[in-house]
mmCIF file of C-alpha atoms and ligand atoms in Angstrom:
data_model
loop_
_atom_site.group_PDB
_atom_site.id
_atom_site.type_symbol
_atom_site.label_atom_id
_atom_site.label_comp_id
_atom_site.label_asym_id
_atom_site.label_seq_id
_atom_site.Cartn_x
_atom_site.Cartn_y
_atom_site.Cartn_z
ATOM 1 C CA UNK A 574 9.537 2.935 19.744
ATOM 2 C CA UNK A 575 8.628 -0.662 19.979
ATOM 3 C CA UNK A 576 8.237 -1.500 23.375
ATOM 4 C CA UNK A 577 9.312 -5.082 24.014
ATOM 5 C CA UNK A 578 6.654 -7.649 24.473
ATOM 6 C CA UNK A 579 6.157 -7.878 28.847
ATOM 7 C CA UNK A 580 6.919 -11.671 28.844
ATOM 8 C CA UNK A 581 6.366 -12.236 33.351
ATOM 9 C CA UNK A 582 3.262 -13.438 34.254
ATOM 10 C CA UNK A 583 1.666 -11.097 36.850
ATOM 11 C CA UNK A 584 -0.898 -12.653 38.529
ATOM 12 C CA UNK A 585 -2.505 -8.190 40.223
ATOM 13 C CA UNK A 586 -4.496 -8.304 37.190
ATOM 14 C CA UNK A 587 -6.375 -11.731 37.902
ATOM 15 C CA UNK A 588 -7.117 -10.866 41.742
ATOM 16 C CA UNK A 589 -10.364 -8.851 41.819
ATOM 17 C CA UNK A 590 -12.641 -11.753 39.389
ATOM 18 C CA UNK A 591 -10.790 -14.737 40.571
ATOM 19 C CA UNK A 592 -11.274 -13.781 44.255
ATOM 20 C CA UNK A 593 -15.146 -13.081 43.876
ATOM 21 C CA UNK A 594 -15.502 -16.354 41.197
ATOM 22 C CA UNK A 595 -13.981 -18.292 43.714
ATOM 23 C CA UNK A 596 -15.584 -17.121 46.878
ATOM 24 C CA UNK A 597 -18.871 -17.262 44.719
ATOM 25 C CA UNK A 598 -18.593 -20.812 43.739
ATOM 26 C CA UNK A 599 -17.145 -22.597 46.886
ATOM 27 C CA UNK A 600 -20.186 -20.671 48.495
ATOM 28 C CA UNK A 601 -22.757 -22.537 45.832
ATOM 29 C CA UNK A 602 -20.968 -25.455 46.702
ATOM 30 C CA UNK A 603 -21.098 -25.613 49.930
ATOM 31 C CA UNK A 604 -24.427 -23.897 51.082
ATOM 32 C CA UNK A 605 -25.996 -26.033 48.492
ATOM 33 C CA UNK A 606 -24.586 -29.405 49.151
ATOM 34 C CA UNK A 607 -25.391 -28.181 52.870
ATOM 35 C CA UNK A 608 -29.183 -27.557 51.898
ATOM 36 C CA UNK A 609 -29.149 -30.678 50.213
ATOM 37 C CA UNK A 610 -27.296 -33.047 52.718
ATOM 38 C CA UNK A 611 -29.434 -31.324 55.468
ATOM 39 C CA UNK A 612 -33.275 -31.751 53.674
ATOM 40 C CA UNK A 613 -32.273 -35.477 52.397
ATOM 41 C CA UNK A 614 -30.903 -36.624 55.922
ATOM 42 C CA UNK A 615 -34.512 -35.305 57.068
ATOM 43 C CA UNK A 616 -36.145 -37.741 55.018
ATOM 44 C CA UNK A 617 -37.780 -35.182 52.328
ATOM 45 C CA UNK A 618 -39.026 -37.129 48.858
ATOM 46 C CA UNK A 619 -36.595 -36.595 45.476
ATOM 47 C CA UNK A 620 -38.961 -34.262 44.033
ATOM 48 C CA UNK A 621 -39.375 -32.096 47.401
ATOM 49 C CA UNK A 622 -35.394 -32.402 47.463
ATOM 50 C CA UNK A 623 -34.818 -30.974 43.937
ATOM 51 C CA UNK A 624 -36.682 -28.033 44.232
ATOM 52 C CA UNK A 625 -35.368 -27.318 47.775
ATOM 53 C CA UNK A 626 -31.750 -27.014 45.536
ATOM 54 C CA UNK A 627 -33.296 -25.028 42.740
ATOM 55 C CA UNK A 628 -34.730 -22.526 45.240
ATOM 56 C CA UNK A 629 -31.391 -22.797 47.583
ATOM 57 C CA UNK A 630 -29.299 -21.990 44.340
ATOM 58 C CA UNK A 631 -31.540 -19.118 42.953
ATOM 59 C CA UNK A 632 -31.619 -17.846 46.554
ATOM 60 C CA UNK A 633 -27.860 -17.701 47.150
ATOM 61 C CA UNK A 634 -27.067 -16.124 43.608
ATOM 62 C CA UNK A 635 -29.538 -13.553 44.421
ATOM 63 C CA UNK A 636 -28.352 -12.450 47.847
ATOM 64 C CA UNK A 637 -24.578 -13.155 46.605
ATOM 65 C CA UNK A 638 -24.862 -10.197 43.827
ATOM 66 C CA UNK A 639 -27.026 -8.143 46.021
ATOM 67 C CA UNK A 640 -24.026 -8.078 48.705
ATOM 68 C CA UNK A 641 -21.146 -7.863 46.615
ATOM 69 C CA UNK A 642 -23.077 -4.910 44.598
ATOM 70 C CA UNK A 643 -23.552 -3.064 47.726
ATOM 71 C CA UNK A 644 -19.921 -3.652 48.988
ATOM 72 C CA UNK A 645 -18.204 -2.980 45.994
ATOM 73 C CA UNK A 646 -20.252 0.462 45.130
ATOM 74 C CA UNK A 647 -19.505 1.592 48.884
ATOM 75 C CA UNK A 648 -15.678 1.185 47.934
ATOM 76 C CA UNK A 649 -16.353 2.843 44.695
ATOM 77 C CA UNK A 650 -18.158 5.371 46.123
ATOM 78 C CA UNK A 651 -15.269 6.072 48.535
ATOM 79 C CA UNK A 652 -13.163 5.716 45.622
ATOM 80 C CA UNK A 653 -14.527 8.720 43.791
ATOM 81 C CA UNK A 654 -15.037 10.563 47.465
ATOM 82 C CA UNK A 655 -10.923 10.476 47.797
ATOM 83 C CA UNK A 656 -10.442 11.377 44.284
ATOM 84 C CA UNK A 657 -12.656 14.586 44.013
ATOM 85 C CA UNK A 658 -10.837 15.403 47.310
ATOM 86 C CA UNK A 659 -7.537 15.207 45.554
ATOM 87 C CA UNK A 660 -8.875 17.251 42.475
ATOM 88 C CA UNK A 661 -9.692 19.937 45.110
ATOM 89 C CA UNK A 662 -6.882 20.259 47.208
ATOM 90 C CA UNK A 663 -4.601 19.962 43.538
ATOM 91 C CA UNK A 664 -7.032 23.074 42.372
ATOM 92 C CA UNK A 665 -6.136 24.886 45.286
ATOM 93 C CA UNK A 666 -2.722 24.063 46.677
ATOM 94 C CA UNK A 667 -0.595 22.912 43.858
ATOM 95 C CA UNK A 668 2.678 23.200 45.283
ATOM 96 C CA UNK A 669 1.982 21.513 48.571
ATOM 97 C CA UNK A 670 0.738 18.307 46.440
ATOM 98 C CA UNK A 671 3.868 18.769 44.297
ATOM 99 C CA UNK A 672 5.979 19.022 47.856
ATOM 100 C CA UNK A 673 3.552 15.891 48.764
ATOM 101 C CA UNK A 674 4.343 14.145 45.323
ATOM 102 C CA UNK A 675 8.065 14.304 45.485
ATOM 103 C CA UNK A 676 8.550 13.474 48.981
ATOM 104 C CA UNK A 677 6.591 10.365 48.386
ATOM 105 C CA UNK A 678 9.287 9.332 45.387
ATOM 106 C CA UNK A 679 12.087 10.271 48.128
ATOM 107 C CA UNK A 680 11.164 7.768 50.359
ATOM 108 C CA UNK A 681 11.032 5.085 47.453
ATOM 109 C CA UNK A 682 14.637 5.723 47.081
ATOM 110 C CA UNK A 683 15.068 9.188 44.876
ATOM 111 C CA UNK A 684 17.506 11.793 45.262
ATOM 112 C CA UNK A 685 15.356 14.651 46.003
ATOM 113 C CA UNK A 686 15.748 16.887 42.658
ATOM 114 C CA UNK A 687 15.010 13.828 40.659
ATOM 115 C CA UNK A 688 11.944 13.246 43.092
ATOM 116 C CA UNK A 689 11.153 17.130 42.618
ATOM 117 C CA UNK A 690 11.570 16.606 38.633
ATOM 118 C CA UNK A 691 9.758 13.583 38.462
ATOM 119 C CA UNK A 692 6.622 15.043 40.099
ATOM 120 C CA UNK A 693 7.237 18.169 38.030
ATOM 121 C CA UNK A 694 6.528 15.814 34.562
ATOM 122 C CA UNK A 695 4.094 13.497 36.385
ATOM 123 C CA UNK A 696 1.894 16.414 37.331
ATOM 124 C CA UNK A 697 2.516 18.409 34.144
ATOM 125 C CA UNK A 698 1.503 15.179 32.171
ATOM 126 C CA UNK A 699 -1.725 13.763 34.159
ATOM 127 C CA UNK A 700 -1.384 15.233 37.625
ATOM 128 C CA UNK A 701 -4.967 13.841 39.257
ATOM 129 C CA UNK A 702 -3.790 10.132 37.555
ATOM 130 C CA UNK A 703 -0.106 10.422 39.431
ATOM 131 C CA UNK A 704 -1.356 11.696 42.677
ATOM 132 C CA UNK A 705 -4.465 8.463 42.541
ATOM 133 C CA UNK A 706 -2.155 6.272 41.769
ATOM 134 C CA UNK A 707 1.324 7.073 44.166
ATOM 135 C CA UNK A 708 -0.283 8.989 46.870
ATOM 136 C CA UNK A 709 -3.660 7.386 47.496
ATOM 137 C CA UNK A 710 -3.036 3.778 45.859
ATOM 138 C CA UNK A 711 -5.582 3.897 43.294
ATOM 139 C CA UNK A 712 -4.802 1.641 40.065
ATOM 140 C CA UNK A 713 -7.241 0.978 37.124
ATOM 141 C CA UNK A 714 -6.328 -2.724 37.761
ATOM 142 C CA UNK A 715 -8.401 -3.004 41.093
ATOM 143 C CA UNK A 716 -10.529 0.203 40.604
ATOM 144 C CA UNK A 717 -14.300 -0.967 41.918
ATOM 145 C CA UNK A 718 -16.799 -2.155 39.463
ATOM 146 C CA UNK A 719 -19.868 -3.060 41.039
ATOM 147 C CA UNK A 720 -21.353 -4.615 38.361
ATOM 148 C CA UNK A 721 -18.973 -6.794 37.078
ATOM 149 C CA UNK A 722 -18.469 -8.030 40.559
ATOM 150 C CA UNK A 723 -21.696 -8.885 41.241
ATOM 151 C CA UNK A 724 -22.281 -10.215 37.947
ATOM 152 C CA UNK A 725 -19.004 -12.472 38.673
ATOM 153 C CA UNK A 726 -20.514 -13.498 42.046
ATOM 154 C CA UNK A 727 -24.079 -14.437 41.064
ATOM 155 C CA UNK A 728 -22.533 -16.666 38.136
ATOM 156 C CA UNK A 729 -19.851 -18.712 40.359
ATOM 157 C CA UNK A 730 -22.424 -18.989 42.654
ATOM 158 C CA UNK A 731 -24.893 -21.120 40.431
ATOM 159 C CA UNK A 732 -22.068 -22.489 38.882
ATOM 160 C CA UNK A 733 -20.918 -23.809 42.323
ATOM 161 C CA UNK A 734 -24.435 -24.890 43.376
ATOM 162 C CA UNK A 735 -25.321 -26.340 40.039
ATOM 163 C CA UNK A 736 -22.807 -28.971 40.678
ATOM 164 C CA UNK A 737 -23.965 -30.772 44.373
ATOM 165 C CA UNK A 738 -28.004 -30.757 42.344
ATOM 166 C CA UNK A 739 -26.982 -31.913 39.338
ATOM 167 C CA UNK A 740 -25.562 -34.944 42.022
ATOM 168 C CA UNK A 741 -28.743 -34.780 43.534
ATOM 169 C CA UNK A 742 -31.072 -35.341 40.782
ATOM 170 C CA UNK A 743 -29.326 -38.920 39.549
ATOM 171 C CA UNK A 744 -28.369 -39.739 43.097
ATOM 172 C CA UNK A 745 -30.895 -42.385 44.983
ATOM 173 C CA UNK A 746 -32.239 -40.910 48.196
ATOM 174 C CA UNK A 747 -31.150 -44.051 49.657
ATOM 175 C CA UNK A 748 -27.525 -42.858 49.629
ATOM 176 C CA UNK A 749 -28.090 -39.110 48.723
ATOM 177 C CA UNK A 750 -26.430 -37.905 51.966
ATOM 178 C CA UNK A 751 -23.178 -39.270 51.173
ATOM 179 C CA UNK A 752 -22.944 -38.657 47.647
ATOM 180 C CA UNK A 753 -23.747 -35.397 47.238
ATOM 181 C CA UNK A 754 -21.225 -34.472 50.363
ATOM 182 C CA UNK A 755 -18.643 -36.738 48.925
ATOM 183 C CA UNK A 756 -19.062 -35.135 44.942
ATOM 184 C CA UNK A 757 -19.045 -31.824 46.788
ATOM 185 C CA UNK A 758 -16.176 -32.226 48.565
ATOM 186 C CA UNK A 759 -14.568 -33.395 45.331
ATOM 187 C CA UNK A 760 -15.514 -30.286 43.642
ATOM 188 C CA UNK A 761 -14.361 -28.229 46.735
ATOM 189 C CA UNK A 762 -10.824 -29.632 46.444
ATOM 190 C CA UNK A 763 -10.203 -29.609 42.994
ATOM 191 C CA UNK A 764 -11.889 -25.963 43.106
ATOM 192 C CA UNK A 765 -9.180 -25.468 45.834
ATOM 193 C CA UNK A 766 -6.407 -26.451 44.024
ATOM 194 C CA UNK A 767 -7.145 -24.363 40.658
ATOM 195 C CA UNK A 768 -7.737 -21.092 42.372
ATOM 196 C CA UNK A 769 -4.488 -21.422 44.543
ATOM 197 C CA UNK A 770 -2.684 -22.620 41.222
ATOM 198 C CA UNK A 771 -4.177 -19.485 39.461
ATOM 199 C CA UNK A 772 -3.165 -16.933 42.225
ATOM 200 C CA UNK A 773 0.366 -18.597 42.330
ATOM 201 C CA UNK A 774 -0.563 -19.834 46.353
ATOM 202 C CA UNK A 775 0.519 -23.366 47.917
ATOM 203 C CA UNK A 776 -1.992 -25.783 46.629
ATOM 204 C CA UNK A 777 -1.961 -28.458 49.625
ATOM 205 C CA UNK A 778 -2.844 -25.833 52.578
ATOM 206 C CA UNK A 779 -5.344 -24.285 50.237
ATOM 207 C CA UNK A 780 -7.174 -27.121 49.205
ATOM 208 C CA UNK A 781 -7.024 -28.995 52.667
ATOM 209 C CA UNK A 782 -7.705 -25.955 54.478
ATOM 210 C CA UNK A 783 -11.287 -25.726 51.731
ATOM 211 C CA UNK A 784 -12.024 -29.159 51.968
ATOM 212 C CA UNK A 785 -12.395 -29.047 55.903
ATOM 213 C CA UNK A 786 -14.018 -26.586 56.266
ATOM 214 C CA UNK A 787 -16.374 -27.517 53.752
ATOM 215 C CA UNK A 788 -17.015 -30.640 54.868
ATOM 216 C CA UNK A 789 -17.340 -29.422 58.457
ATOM 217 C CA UNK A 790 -19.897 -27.277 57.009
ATOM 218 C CA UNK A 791 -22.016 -30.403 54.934
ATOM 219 C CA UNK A 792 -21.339 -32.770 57.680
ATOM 220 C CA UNK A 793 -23.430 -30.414 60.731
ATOM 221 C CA UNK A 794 -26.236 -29.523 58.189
ATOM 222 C CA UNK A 795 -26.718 -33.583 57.679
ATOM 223 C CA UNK A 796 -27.030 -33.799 61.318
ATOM 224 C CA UNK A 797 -29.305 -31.077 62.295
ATOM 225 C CA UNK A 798 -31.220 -32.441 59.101
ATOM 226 C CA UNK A 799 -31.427 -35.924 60.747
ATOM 227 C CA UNK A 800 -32.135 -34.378 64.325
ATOM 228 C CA UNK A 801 -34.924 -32.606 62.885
ATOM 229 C CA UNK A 802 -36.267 -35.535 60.751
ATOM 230 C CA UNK A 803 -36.490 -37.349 63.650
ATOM 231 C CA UNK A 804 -38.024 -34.863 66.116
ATOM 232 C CA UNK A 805 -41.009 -33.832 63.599
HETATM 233 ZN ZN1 ZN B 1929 -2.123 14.663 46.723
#
Protein backbone atom coordinates (compact mmCIF):
# COMPACT_ATOMS: atom_id res chain seq x y z
CA UNK A 1 0.00 0.00 0.00
CA UNK A 2 1.27 3.37 -0.91
CA UNK A 3 1.08 5.45 1.92
CA UNK A 4 0.33 9.03 0.92
CA UNK A 5 3.14 11.48 0.99
CA UNK A 6 2.78 13.38 4.95
CA UNK A 7 2.49 16.89 3.37
CA UNK A 8 2.20 19.15 7.34
CA UNK A 9 5.19 20.50 8.42
CA UNK A 10 5.94 19.30 11.99
CA UNK A 11 8.29 21.29 13.52
CA UNK A 12 8.97 17.79 17.07
CA UNK A 13 11.53 16.65 14.75
CA UNK A 14 13.63 20.01 14.55
CA UNK A 15 13.48 20.68 18.50
CA UNK A 16 16.38 18.75 20.07
CA UNK A 17 19.43 20.39 17.33
CA UNK A 18 17.75 23.66 16.86
CA UNK A 19 17.37 24.20 20.64
CA UNK A 20 21.13 23.27 21.45
CA UNK A 21 22.40 25.23 17.90
CA UNK A 22 20.66 28.05 19.10
CA UNK A 23 21.44 28.15 22.75
CA UNK A 24 25.09 27.32 21.51
CA UNK A 25 25.44 30.22 19.25
CA UNK A 26 23.62 33.14 21.08
CA UNK A 27 26.03 31.88 23.95
CA UNK A 28 29.28 32.48 21.45
CA UNK A 29 27.72 35.56 20.74
CA UNK A 30 27.22 36.96 23.61
CA UNK A 31 30.02 35.71 26.05
CA UNK A 32 32.32 36.62 23.29
CA UNK A 33 31.23 40.03 22.31
CA UNK A 34 31.12 40.32 26.29
CA UNK A 35 34.93 39.24 26.52
CA UNK A 36 35.61 41.46 23.84
CA UNK A 37 33.59 44.67 24.79
CA UNK A 38 34.92 44.08 28.39
CA UNK A 39 39.06 43.65 27.51
CA UNK A 40 38.79 46.62 24.74
CA UNK A 41 36.89 49.09 27.17
CA UNK A 42 40.01 48.20 29.52
CA UNK A 43 42.30 49.59 27.15
CA UNK A 44 44.12 46.13 26.06
CA UNK A 45 46.26 46.53 22.50
CA UNK A 46 44.50 44.81 19.10
CA UNK A 47 46.81 42.02 19.21
CA UNK A 48 46.28 41.32 23.14
CA UNK A 49 42.43 41.76 22.17
CA UNK A 50 42.41 39.09 19.39
CA UNK A 51 43.81 36.44 21.18
CA UNK A 52 41.74 37.20 24.33
CA UNK A 53 38.63 36.17 21.59
CA UNK A 54 40.45 33.21 20.17
CA UNK A 55 41.04 31.82 23.68
CA UNK A 56 37.36 33.10 24.92
CA UNK A 57 35.88 31.17 21.82
CA UNK A 58 37.98 27.91 22.15
CA UNK A 59 37.19 28.13 25.88
CA UNK A 60 33.40 28.36 25.60
CA UNK A 61 33.14 25.56 22.82
CA UNK A 62 35.07 23.42 25.08
CA UNK A 63 33.11 23.78 28.29
CA UNK A 64 29.77 24.08 26.05
CA UNK A 65 30.24 20.26 24.71
CA UNK A 66 31.66 19.15 27.94
CA UNK A 67 28.20 20.24 29.69
CA UNK A 68 25.79 19.33 27.23
CA UNK A 69 27.71 15.76 26.96
CA UNK A 70 27.33 15.26 30.56
CA UNK A 71 23.62 16.41 30.64
CA UNK A 72 22.46 14.69 27.81
CA UNK A 73 24.21 11.12 28.78
CA UNK A 74 22.60 11.56 32.40
CA UNK A 75 19.12 11.70 30.51
CA UNK A 76 20.22 8.89 28.37
CA UNK A 77 21.39 7.05 31.01
CA UNK A 78 18.01 7.45 32.77
CA UNK A 79 16.59 6.71 29.54
CA UNK A 80 17.92 3.19 29.32
CA UNK A 81 17.46 2.90 33.43
CA UNK A 82 13.40 3.25 32.75
CA UNK A 83 13.53 1.08 29.81
CA UNK A 84 15.35 -2.06 31.27
CA UNK A 85 12.82 -1.47 34.12
CA UNK A 86 9.99 -1.86 31.70
CA UNK A 87 11.65 -4.98 30.00
CA UNK A 88 11.60 -6.46 33.56
CA UNK A 89 8.41 -5.84 34.92
CA UNK A 90 6.96 -6.92 30.98
CA UNK A 91 9.18 -10.32 31.64
CA UNK A 92 7.51 -10.82 34.73
CA UNK A 93 4.01 -9.41 34.89
CA UNK A 94 2.64 -9.37 31.44
CA UNK A 95 -0.86 -8.97 32.07
CA UNK A 96 -0.63 -6.16 34.57
CA UNK A 97 1.39 -4.08 31.75
CA UNK A 98 -1.29 -5.23 29.27
CA UNK A 99 -4.08 -4.01 32.08
CA UNK A 100 -1.52 -0.86 32.29
CA UNK A 101 -1.39 -0.56 28.37
CA UNK A 102 -5.07 -0.51 27.71
CA UNK A 103 -6.13 1.63 30.44
CA UNK A 104 -3.73 4.19 29.20
CA UNK A 105 -5.63 4.07 25.50
CA UNK A 106 -9.02 4.37 27.67
CA UNK A 107 -8.26 7.51 28.96
CA UNK A 108 -7.23 8.84 25.38
CA UNK A 109 -10.74 8.23 24.45
CA UNK A 110 -11.14 4.20 23.66
CA UNK A 111 -13.90 2.04 24.41
CA UNK A 112 -12.30 -0.38 26.63
CA UNK A 113 -12.29 -3.72 24.36
CA UNK A 114 -10.80 -1.71 21.60
CA UNK A 115 -8.23 -0.34 24.28
CA UNK A 116 -7.84 -4.12 25.47
CA UNK A 117 -7.39 -5.18 21.60
CA UNK A 118 -5.23 -2.52 20.74
CA UNK A 119 -2.68 -3.34 23.48
CA UNK A 120 -3.24 -7.00 22.63
CA UNK A 121 -1.58 -6.20 18.80
CA UNK A 122 0.71 -3.44 20.14
CA UNK A 123 2.31 -5.84 22.58
CA UNK A 124 2.09 -8.89 20.31
CA UNK A 125 3.86 -6.72 17.57
CA UNK A 126 6.78 -4.76 19.58
CA UNK A 127 5.58 -4.75 23.16
CA UNK A 128 8.91 -2.96 24.94
CA UNK A 129 8.55 -0.16 21.76
CA UNK A 130 4.55 0.43 22.71
CA UNK A 131 4.97 0.47 26.39
CA UNK A 132 8.41 3.29 25.78
CA UNK A 133 6.58 5.08 23.74
CA UNK A 134 2.62 5.40 25.40
CA UNK A 135 3.42 4.63 28.91
CA UNK A 136 6.77 6.23 29.66
CA UNK A 137 6.93 8.94 26.70
CA UNK A 138 9.90 7.75 25.02
CA UNK A 139 10.05 8.60 21.10
CA UNK A 140 13.09 7.98 18.77
CA UNK A 141 12.52 11.67 17.76
CA UNK A 142 13.91 13.15 21.13
CA UNK A 143 15.69 9.93 22.37
CA UNK A 144 19.24 11.39 23.99
CA UNK A 145 22.30 11.44 21.91
CA UNK A 146 25.08 12.78 23.70
CA UNK A 147 27.24 13.12 21.06
CA UNK A 148 25.45 14.71 18.55
CA UNK A 149 24.41 17.22 21.10
CA UNK A 150 27.52 18.16 22.14
CA UNK A 151 28.90 18.08 18.82
CA UNK A 152 25.84 20.56 17.88
CA UNK A 153 26.76 22.76 20.88
CA UNK A 154 30.54 23.12 20.47
CA UNK A 155 29.89 24.09 16.65
CA UNK A 156 27.08 26.93 17.28
CA UNK A 157 29.16 27.99 19.83
CA UNK A 158 32.26 29.00 17.61
CA UNK A 159 29.99 29.76 15.06
CA UNK A 160 28.35 32.35 17.40
CA UNK A 161 31.69 33.63 18.75
CA UNK A 162 33.39 33.64 15.42
CA UNK A 163 31.13 36.40 14.44
CA UNK A 164 31.74 39.45 17.36
CA UNK A 165 36.07 38.51 16.47
CA UNK A 166 35.81 38.44 13.10
CA UNK A 167 34.26 42.32 14.06
CA UNK A 168 37.04 42.65 16.22
CA UNK A 169 39.92 42.02 14.07
CA UNK A 170 38.90 44.89 11.23
CA UNK A 171 37.36 47.06 13.90
CA UNK A 172 39.76 50.14 15.19
CA UNK A 173 40.25 49.99 18.94
CA UNK A 174 39.28 53.48 18.84
CA UNK A 175 35.61 52.50 18.42
CA UNK A 176 35.89 48.68 19.13
CA UNK A 177 33.48 48.88 22.11
CA UNK A 178 30.64 49.95 20.14
CA UNK A 179 31.04 48.02 17.14
CA UNK A 180 31.51 44.83 18.17
CA UNK A 181 28.33 45.28 20.74
CA UNK A 182 26.38 46.90 18.02
CA UNK A 183 27.38 43.86 15.12
CA UNK A 184 26.60 41.53 18.01
CA UNK A 185 23.50 42.69 18.80
CA UNK A 186 22.73 42.56 15.08
CA UNK A 187 23.61 39.01 14.94
CA UNK A 188 21.62 38.36 18.22
CA UNK A 189 18.41 39.66 16.62
CA UNK A 190 18.49 38.32 13.38
CA UNK A 191 19.67 34.95 15.22
CA UNK A 192 16.43 35.65 17.24
CA UNK A 193 14.21 35.94 14.61
CA UNK A 194 15.35 32.69 12.52
CA UNK A 195 15.19 30.32 15.42
CA UNK A 196 11.64 31.58 16.50
CA UNK A 197 10.69 31.46 12.65
CA UNK A 198 12.11 27.83 12.57
CA UNK A 199 10.27 26.59 15.77
CA UNK A 200 7.02 28.29 14.44
CA UNK A 201 7.27 30.96 17.81
CA UNK A 202 6.33 34.85 17.66
CA UNK A 203 9.32 36.49 16.18
CA UNK A 204 9.01 40.12 17.88
CA UNK A 205 8.97 38.82 21.71
CA UNK A 206 11.68 36.40 20.76
CA UNK A 207 14.01 38.55 19.20
CA UNK A 208 13.40 41.62 21.58
CA UNK A 209 13.33 39.51 24.49
CA UNK A 210 17.34 38.10 22.93
CA UNK A 211 18.42 41.33 22.04
CA UNK A 212 17.98 42.74 25.71
CA UNK A 213 19.19 40.56 27.32
CA UNK A 214 22.10 40.36 25.26
CA UNK A 215 22.87 43.65 25.25
CA UNK A 216 22.33 43.91 29.01
CA UNK A 217 24.85 41.29 29.09
CA UNK A 218 27.70 43.28 26.55
CA UNK A 219 26.78 46.55 27.98
CA UNK A 220 27.92 45.50 32.08
CA UNK A 221 31.05 43.59 30.77
CA UNK A 222 32.11 47.12 28.92
CA UNK A 223 31.71 48.72 32.19
CA UNK A 224 33.40 46.51 34.60
CA UNK A 225 36.06 46.46 31.66
CA UNK A 226 36.36 50.30 31.90
CA UNK A 227 36.15 50.24 35.85
CA UNK A 228 38.93 47.96 35.85
CA UNK A 229 41.02 49.78 33.16
CA UNK A 230 40.87 52.57 35.14
CA UNK A 231 41.58 51.18 38.64
CA UNK A 232 44.85 49.15 37.44
ZN1 LIG B 1 4.55 -0.71 31.31
Amino acid sequence: MVRPRHSELHRTSRIGWLRASVLGANDGIVSTASLLAGVAAASVGHAGLLQTGVAGLVAGAMSMAAGEYVSVSSQSDTERADLDRERAELATDPVHEHKELASIYVGRGLSPDLAAEVSTQLMAHDALGAHARDELGMSATVAARPVQAAAASAASFAVGAALPLSVAIVTPMGVMVPVVIGASLACLTGLGAVSARAGGAPVARATLRVALLGGLAMGLTALVGKLFGAVV
